[in-house]
Short mmCIF file of C-alpha atoms in Angstrom, two decimals:
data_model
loop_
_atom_site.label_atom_id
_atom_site.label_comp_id
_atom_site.label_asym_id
_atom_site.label_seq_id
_atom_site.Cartn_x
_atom_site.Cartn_y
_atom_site.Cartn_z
CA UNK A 5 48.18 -23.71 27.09
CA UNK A 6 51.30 -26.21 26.66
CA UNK A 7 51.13 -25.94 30.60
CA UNK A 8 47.65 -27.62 30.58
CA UNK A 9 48.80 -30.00 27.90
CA UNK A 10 51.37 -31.33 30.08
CA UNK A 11 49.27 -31.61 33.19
CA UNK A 12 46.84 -33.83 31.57
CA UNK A 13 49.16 -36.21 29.87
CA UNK A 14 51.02 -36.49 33.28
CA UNK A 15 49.40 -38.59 36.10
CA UNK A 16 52.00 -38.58 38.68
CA UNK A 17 50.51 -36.35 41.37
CA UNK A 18 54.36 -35.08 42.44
CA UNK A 19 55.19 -34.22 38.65
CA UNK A 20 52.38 -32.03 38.21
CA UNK A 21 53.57 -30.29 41.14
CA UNK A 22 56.90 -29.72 39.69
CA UNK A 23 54.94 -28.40 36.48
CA UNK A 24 53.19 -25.77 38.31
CA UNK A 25 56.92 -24.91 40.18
CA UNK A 26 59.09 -24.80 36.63
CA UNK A 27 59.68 -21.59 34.60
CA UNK A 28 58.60 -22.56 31.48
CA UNK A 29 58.70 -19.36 30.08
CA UNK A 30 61.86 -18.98 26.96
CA UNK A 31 64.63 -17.94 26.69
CA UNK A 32 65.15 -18.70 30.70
CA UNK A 33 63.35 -22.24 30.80
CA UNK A 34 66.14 -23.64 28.70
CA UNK A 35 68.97 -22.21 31.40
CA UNK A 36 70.09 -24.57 34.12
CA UNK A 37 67.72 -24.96 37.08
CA UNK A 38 67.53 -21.36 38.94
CA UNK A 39 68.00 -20.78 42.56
CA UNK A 40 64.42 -19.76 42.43
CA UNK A 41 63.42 -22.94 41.33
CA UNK A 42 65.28 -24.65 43.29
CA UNK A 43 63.99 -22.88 46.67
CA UNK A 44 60.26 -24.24 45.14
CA UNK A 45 61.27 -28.02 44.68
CA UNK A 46 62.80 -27.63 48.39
CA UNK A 47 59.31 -26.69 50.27
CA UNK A 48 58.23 -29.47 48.06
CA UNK A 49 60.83 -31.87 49.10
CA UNK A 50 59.69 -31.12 52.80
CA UNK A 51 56.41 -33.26 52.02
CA UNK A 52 57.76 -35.65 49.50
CA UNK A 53 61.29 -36.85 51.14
CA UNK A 54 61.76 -39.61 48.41
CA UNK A 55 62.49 -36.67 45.59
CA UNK A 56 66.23 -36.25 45.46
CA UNK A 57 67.26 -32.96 43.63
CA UNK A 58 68.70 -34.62 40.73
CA UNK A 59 65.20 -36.42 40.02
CA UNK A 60 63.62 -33.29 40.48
CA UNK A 61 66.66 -31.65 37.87
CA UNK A 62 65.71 -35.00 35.32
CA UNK A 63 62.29 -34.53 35.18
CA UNK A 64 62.23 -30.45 34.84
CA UNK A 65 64.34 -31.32 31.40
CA UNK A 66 62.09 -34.26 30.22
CA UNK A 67 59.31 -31.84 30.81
CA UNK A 68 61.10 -28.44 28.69
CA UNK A 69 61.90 -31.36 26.15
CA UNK A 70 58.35 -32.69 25.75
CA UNK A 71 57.44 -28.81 25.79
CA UNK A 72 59.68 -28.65 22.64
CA UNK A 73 58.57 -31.29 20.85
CA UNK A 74 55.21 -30.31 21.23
CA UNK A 75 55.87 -26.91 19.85
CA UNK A 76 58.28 -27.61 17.16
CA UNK A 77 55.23 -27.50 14.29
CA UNK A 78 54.78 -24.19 15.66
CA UNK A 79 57.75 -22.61 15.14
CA UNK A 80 58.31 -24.36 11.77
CA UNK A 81 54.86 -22.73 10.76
CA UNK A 82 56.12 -19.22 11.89
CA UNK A 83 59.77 -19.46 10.25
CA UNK A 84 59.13 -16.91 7.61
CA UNK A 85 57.61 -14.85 10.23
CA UNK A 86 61.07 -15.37 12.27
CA UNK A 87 63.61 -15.22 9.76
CA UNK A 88 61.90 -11.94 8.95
CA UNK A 89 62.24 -10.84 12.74
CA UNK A 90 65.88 -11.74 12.49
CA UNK A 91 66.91 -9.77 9.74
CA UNK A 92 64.78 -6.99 11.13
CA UNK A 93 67.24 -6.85 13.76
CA UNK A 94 65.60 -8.76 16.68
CA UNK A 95 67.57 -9.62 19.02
CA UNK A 96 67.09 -13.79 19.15
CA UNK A 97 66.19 -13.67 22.74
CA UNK A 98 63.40 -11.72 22.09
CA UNK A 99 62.03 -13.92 19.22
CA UNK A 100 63.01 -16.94 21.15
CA UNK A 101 60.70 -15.04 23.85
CA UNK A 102 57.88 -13.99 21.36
CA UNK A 103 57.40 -17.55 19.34
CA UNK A 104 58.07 -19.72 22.61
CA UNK A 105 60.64 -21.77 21.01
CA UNK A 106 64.74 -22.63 22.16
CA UNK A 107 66.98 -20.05 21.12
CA UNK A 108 68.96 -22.52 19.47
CA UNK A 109 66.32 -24.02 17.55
CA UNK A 110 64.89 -21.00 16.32
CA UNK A 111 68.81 -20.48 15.25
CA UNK A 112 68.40 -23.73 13.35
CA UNK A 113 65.26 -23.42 11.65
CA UNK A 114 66.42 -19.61 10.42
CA UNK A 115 69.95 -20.55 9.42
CA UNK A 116 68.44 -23.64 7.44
CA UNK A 117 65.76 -21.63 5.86
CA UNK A 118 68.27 -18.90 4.94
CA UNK A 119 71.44 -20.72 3.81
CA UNK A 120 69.66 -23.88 2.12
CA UNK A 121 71.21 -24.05 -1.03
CA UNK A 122 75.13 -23.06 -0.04
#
């Protein structure tokens, strides 16, 4: 769904290319660009020789941030459901996995829920 999103709000004919190539899948889409990845944007770069790597590096992280911003009033509508994950035990990979969210947001949102009034 926030795949399809993106694709209409982007017109550029080589970034929706780079949409369907990017692991946008958490916790890994907020790593560093994988090899995998990488391999994709090259067969890519074969047809498009103007796209230097480090374009192709800027525009994967304007896309995972536009992907987070998009989703934020998600995972501020499940933090109750998260917080209870958390003290449940689950591991925050794994919720960062099941509520498609940044680990380190989903950190946020819990610790500010939790520890409010210290």
């Amino acid at each position: 769904m926030i795949i399809n999103m993106l694709i209409k709000n982007i017109s550029n004919d080589i970034e929706k290319k780079l949409i369907k190539l990017i692991n946008l899948k958490p916790p890994q889409c907020y790593n560093e660009v994988s090899d995998n990845e990488l391999q994709k944007f090259k067969n890519i770069q074969d047809k498009y020789d103007d796209i230097k790597k480090e374009l192709f590096i800027s525009l994967r992280n304007s896309i995972i941030r536009y992907k987070m911003i998009i989703h934020h009033g998600i995972l501020i509508k499940n933090t109750k459901k998260m917080i209870e994950d958390y003290n449940n035990g689950v591991d925050i990979l794994n919720i960062s996995k099941k509520y498609d969210g940044s680990p380190l947001n989903i950190l946020q949102l819990i610790y500010k829920s939790i520890y409010q009034n210290i």
